[in-house]
XYZ file of C-alpha atoms in Angstrom:
387
model
C 118.586 144.787 79.764
C 120.339 142.836 82.486
C 121.077 139.221 81.705
C 118.728 136.786 83.375
C 120.375 134.732 86.099
C 120.936 131.172 84.958
C 119.168 128.552 87.070
C 121.765 126.141 88.409
C 121.404 122.595 87.132
C 120.073 120.049 89.584
C 122.911 118.079 91.168
C 123.431 114.599 89.783
C 122.425 112.095 92.472
C 125.229 109.988 93.840
C 125.268 106.404 92.581
C 124.034 103.793 95.081
C 126.650 101.947 97.144
C 128.091 98.802 95.592
C 127.117 95.431 97.046
C 130.491 93.758 97.493
C 129.541 90.074 97.577
C 133.177 89.030 97.948
C 133.376 91.054 101.160
C 130.180 89.367 102.396
C 131.655 85.956 101.625
C 135.008 86.785 103.198
C 133.475 87.955 106.489
C 133.830 84.896 108.725
C 131.370 86.339 111.232
C 128.658 85.918 108.584
C 127.274 82.425 109.055
C 123.945 82.693 107.202
C 123.070 84.401 103.906
C 119.357 84.468 103.028
C 118.328 85.266 99.448
C 114.757 86.532 99.133
C 112.649 88.107 96.402
C 109.631 87.533 94.190
C 109.235 84.530 91.909
C 111.161 84.245 88.668
C 113.926 86.749 89.475
C 116.780 84.252 89.806
C 116.955 83.649 93.560
C 117.887 80.000 93.109
C 120.640 80.860 90.643
C 121.905 83.678 92.881
C 121.932 81.393 95.927
C 123.804 78.657 94.063
C 126.299 81.113 92.558
C 127.002 82.721 95.948
C 127.401 79.304 97.568
C 129.764 78.086 94.847
C 131.829 81.290 94.942
C 132.063 81.119 98.732
C 133.116 77.451 98.648
C 135.828 78.136 96.078
C 136.996 81.070 98.213
C 137.576 78.709 101.144
C 134.264 78.651 103.011
C 132.575 75.381 104.044
C 129.121 75.954 102.646
C 125.725 74.274 102.688
C 123.015 75.736 100.442
C 119.380 75.079 101.392
C 116.584 75.652 98.909
C 112.963 75.987 100.012
C 111.847 76.521 96.411
C 109.970 73.430 95.136
C 111.069 74.084 91.533
C 114.166 71.880 92.115
C 116.349 73.996 89.826
C 119.173 74.118 92.347
C 120.028 70.453 91.817
C 120.213 70.991 88.077
C 122.456 74.047 88.435
C 124.866 72.140 90.670
C 124.981 69.055 88.485
C 123.080 66.856 90.949
C 120.329 64.483 89.939
C 118.078 65.486 92.809
C 118.095 67.056 96.255
C 116.361 65.967 99.430
C 116.333 66.749 103.139
C 119.895 65.472 103.628
C 122.862 67.637 102.562
C 124.679 66.117 99.569
C 128.262 66.997 98.573
C 128.675 68.862 95.289
C 131.597 67.588 93.246
C 133.580 69.295 90.527
C 134.332 72.478 92.455
C 137.761 73.979 93.073
C 138.748 73.032 96.629
C 142.280 74.469 96.486
C 141.373 77.140 99.054
C 140.085 74.497 101.479
C 136.370 75.053 100.933
C 133.523 72.603 100.339
C 129.930 72.732 99.133
C 126.870 70.690 100.159
C 123.335 71.187 98.860
C 119.865 70.178 100.038
C 116.174 70.944 99.555
C 113.679 71.313 102.381
C 111.285 68.395 102.774
C 108.818 69.878 105.228
C 107.147 66.573 106.186
C 110.470 64.804 106.694
C 111.689 67.717 108.816
C 108.494 67.620 110.884
C 108.864 63.844 111.326
C 112.479 64.306 112.457
C 111.355 66.840 115.080
C 108.766 64.386 116.399
C 111.291 61.533 116.558
C 113.957 63.684 118.212
C 111.745 65.187 120.904
C 109.349 62.361 121.803
C 109.560 58.894 123.271
C 109.298 56.083 120.682
C 105.723 55.228 121.701
C 104.596 58.859 121.714
C 106.346 59.507 118.392
C 104.540 56.605 116.745
C 101.235 57.846 118.127
C 101.838 61.294 116.634
C 103.182 60.110 113.269
C 100.175 57.851 112.654
C 97.616 60.456 113.699
C 95.500 61.629 110.705
C 95.505 65.227 111.873
C 99.304 65.216 112.102
C 99.578 63.720 108.597
C 97.461 66.566 107.204
C 99.265 69.240 109.234
C 102.749 68.075 108.290
C 101.938 67.704 104.597
C 99.772 70.600 103.517
C 98.726 72.883 106.373
C 99.199 76.583 105.553
C 102.412 77.864 107.075
C 103.978 74.458 107.744
C 106.685 75.091 105.152
C 107.745 78.304 106.873
C 107.695 76.656 110.336
C 109.846 73.823 109.055
C 112.195 76.197 107.249
C 112.880 77.829 110.612
C 113.361 74.415 112.206
C 115.738 73.170 109.486
C 117.754 76.374 109.482
C 118.131 76.132 113.242
C 119.155 72.463 112.956
C 121.786 73.251 110.326
C 123.212 76.112 112.331
C 123.432 74.080 115.532
C 125.026 71.223 113.603
C 127.471 73.596 111.922
C 128.634 75.011 115.245
C 128.796 71.657 116.988
C 130.591 69.635 114.299
C 132.313 72.317 112.249
C 131.129 70.777 108.972
C 129.982 74.168 107.636
C 130.808 77.771 108.401
C 128.270 79.316 105.985
C 124.613 78.493 105.268
C 123.035 79.976 102.119
C 119.215 79.876 102.057
C 117.129 80.114 98.877
C 113.626 81.142 99.937
C 110.176 80.532 98.399
C 108.857 83.000 95.792
C 106.806 86.137 96.460
C 106.084 87.642 99.845
C 105.754 84.258 101.525
C 109.554 84.281 101.448
C 109.454 86.421 104.582
C 106.727 84.433 106.327
C 109.375 82.548 108.289
C 110.016 85.823 110.137
C 106.478 85.470 111.519
C 106.665 81.716 112.187
C 106.981 81.931 116.003
C 104.035 84.328 116.235
C 101.908 82.319 113.805
C 102.685 79.096 115.639
C 101.673 80.656 118.936
C 98.418 81.858 117.381
C 97.723 78.361 116.027
C 98.311 76.646 119.348
C 96.528 79.236 121.445
C 93.650 79.796 119.034
C 90.040 79.621 120.064
C 89.204 76.781 117.662
C 91.926 74.535 119.083
C 90.788 75.318 122.622
C 87.203 74.414 121.811
C 88.222 71.045 120.404
C 90.499 70.004 123.236
C 89.377 67.850 126.094
C 89.778 69.396 129.563
C 93.400 68.936 130.576
C 96.263 70.606 132.359
C 98.615 73.055 130.742
C 98.305 76.008 128.379
C 96.052 74.160 125.934
C 93.377 73.414 128.571
C 89.737 74.029 127.654
C 87.402 76.152 129.635
C 85.292 73.504 131.321
C 82.043 75.476 131.531
C 79.803 74.573 128.654
C 82.328 72.251 127.001
C 80.062 69.205 127.062
C 77.416 71.025 125.044
C 79.971 72.402 122.565
C 81.625 69.000 122.200
C 78.277 67.309 121.500
C 77.436 69.839 118.783
C 80.912 69.570 117.210
C 80.715 65.763 117.204
C 77.482 65.945 115.224
C 78.848 68.530 112.765
C 82.316 67.174 111.958
C 82.220 63.662 113.365
C 83.318 62.122 116.628
C 86.408 60.428 115.180
C 87.818 63.699 113.883
C 87.360 65.320 117.283
C 89.045 62.357 118.934
C 91.962 62.433 116.472
C 92.497 66.128 117.068
C 92.279 65.768 120.842
C 94.789 62.916 120.757
C 97.098 64.853 118.449
C 97.228 68.059 120.486
C 97.532 66.198 123.788
C 100.493 64.264 122.384
C 102.106 67.333 120.801
C 101.667 69.868 123.596
C 105.235 69.605 124.911
C 106.630 69.062 121.423
C 105.148 72.300 120.063
C 106.337 74.249 123.051
C 109.885 73.153 122.245
C 109.446 74.035 118.595
C 108.173 77.487 119.479
C 111.222 78.059 121.686
C 113.616 76.931 118.960
C 111.835 79.036 116.334
C 112.215 82.089 118.530
C 115.910 81.310 118.964
C 116.301 81.064 115.187
C 114.506 84.390 114.782
C 117.013 85.987 117.138
C 119.793 84.447 115.047
C 118.306 85.999 111.900
C 118.505 89.459 113.431
C 122.047 88.981 114.716
C 125.337 90.010 113.136
C 125.845 86.388 112.014
C 123.078 86.654 109.380
C 122.661 88.859 106.342
C 119.880 89.150 103.772
C 120.292 89.595 100.022
C 117.208 90.817 98.155
C 117.050 89.600 94.536
C 115.092 91.324 91.755
C 115.071 92.018 88.034
C 114.847 95.519 86.517
C 111.090 95.261 85.962
C 108.424 97.296 87.699
C 106.674 94.428 89.520
C 109.911 92.781 90.662
C 111.289 96.067 91.984
C 107.994 96.746 93.767
C 108.360 93.404 95.546
C 112.029 94.174 96.249
C 110.963 97.442 97.855
C 108.576 95.488 100.087
C 111.374 93.128 101.152
C 113.838 95.963 101.804
C 111.286 97.963 103.806
C 110.148 94.942 105.803
C 113.701 93.899 106.656
C 114.532 97.467 107.638
C 111.407 97.668 109.804
C 112.298 94.361 111.489
C 115.910 95.583 111.947
C 117.226 92.597 110.039
C 120.765 92.867 108.624
C 120.500 93.701 104.909
C 123.582 93.242 102.718
C 121.957 94.749 99.656
C 120.170 94.193 96.370
C 121.053 91.927 93.426
C 119.526 93.027 90.120
C 119.547 90.084 87.715
C 119.113 90.036 83.934
C 120.063 93.623 83.233
C 120.693 94.671 79.638
C 123.714 96.568 78.353
C 124.801 97.813 74.963
C 128.298 97.955 73.555
C 127.394 100.896 71.303
C 126.942 104.437 72.549
C 124.150 105.153 70.100
C 120.678 106.183 71.272
C 117.517 104.482 70.049
C 116.485 107.610 68.144
C 119.865 107.931 66.409
C 119.844 104.221 65.459
C 116.373 104.505 63.901
C 117.396 107.672 62.058
C 120.431 105.902 60.612
C 118.253 102.951 59.603
C 115.865 105.237 57.714
C 118.733 106.831 55.794
C 119.996 103.487 54.505
C 118.688 102.065 51.220
C 116.110 99.301 51.493
C 118.379 96.684 49.979
C 120.801 96.932 52.928
C 118.611 94.574 54.923
C 121.129 93.266 57.463
C 122.377 96.697 58.528
C 118.846 98.086 58.820
C 117.717 95.149 60.970
C 120.787 95.472 63.192
C 120.098 99.166 63.802
C 116.448 98.468 64.611
C 117.423 95.697 67.047
C 119.866 98.089 68.676
C 117.101 100.682 69.001
C 114.886 98.112 70.732
C 117.725 97.178 73.076
C 118.428 100.805 73.943
C 114.775 101.357 74.813
C 114.974 98.395 77.209
C 118.228 99.727 78.700
C 116.753 103.204 79.184
C 113.595 101.795 80.794
C 115.632 99.667 83.206
C 117.845 102.597 84.134
C 114.821 104.758 84.889
C 113.287 102.096 87.138
C 116.562 101.486 88.972
C 117.131 105.230 89.357
C 113.663 105.584 90.893
C 114.279 102.675 93.294
C 117.667 103.998 94.414
C 116.274 107.508 94.723
C 113.761 106.257 97.295
C 116.293 103.994 99.059
C 119.709 105.580 98.408
C 121.534 103.682 101.157
C 120.768 100.196 99.817
C 123.886 98.697 98.153
C 123.322 96.922 94.867
C 125.075 94.909 92.184
C 123.901 94.373 88.620
C 124.105 91.025 86.847
C 123.998 91.129 83.070
C 121.533 88.803 81.379
C 123.102 85.623 80.017
C 122.401 84.153 76.569
C 121.759 80.660 78.005
C 120.145 79.093 81.073
C 122.276 78.295 84.100
C 122.621 74.521 84.174
C 126.185 73.786 85.266
C 128.999 74.891 87.546
C 130.840 76.784 84.806
C 127.855 79.051 84.164
C 127.320 79.463 87.908
C 130.907 80.681 88.187
C 130.168 83.212 85.464
C 127.148 84.432 87.445
C 129.374 84.678 90.531
C 131.881 86.769 88.584
C 129.091 89.091 87.440
C 127.784 89.383 91.015
C 131.191 90.594 92.138
C 131.765 92.896 89.163
C 131.320 96.632 89.672
C 129.051 98.289 87.115
């Protein structure tokens, strides 16, 4: 009988490209690095570690966090952060670099926009308006609008004064981290929306009401929500019409900057199913928007120093006598670790199989929290280390 032809083994897929963070840092044409990803994956730590590594490599860096958890200040040894960049001390400046850090205060940023683009009397009228106070403090989307505004301010300041040559941005958790990409469109929808038009008094300009039937509508609205509220809103929008037009223009300019060669995005995840699903969303959205993607950082990966499978470790543990407690426990712990390692490898293999061109770097999980510059340097070393 003729021998049966052997089926050739399936080719081993090529490993994904390596995300060379040192090359990203060294590229002087890169002026903005934006770290995005779901909550709890280490974006703040990654942002701080990248910023510190870049500063100690000679870049003049400012790191901006939009995450309200305030962990960035702790990691950099600062008591607190606010809307003003603060210098970080205790870094190695031998290469000529520097590091500043700040946290977005959306109301303060909004107030600064009003003060910078209005006359003193008009600014005071806007700042004291109840509708403005609510909008600038808690209105949905304000944080993303102001993140765009602050990023644009920092970039213009960096180019004008030369204080920084790299801005690292730590974004909010979950998918809202990419909402700033939609800020210009959302702002336009807010200003041009039907509800705003119905509440405005007849006036010139793009926010003018249709005059037919307005008196009847206004009378009904006054009875439903109160005349003072209608008056406050009319006063607010009339005062802010030119201001918002300028903000929309600047937001669109910042959006163009985000899609330029001067910006790159780093997606951060952990080797868990939900985090990688969110990472896939970020990667696909950035690709769809033609935004420059540097690659993927996988934090908190597990490794084992022993080349012993989980099954082999458990088999060895069963063969040992019961009184050898320490050795048995060690083998069982190793088996648990190997199961985690194997699960992570499967998930990462599946992700890279669907997106083989996305560069990545793996960061091993640390035994302690990141609370100081020394540990941040260790994270930076791991970011730059090839797996």
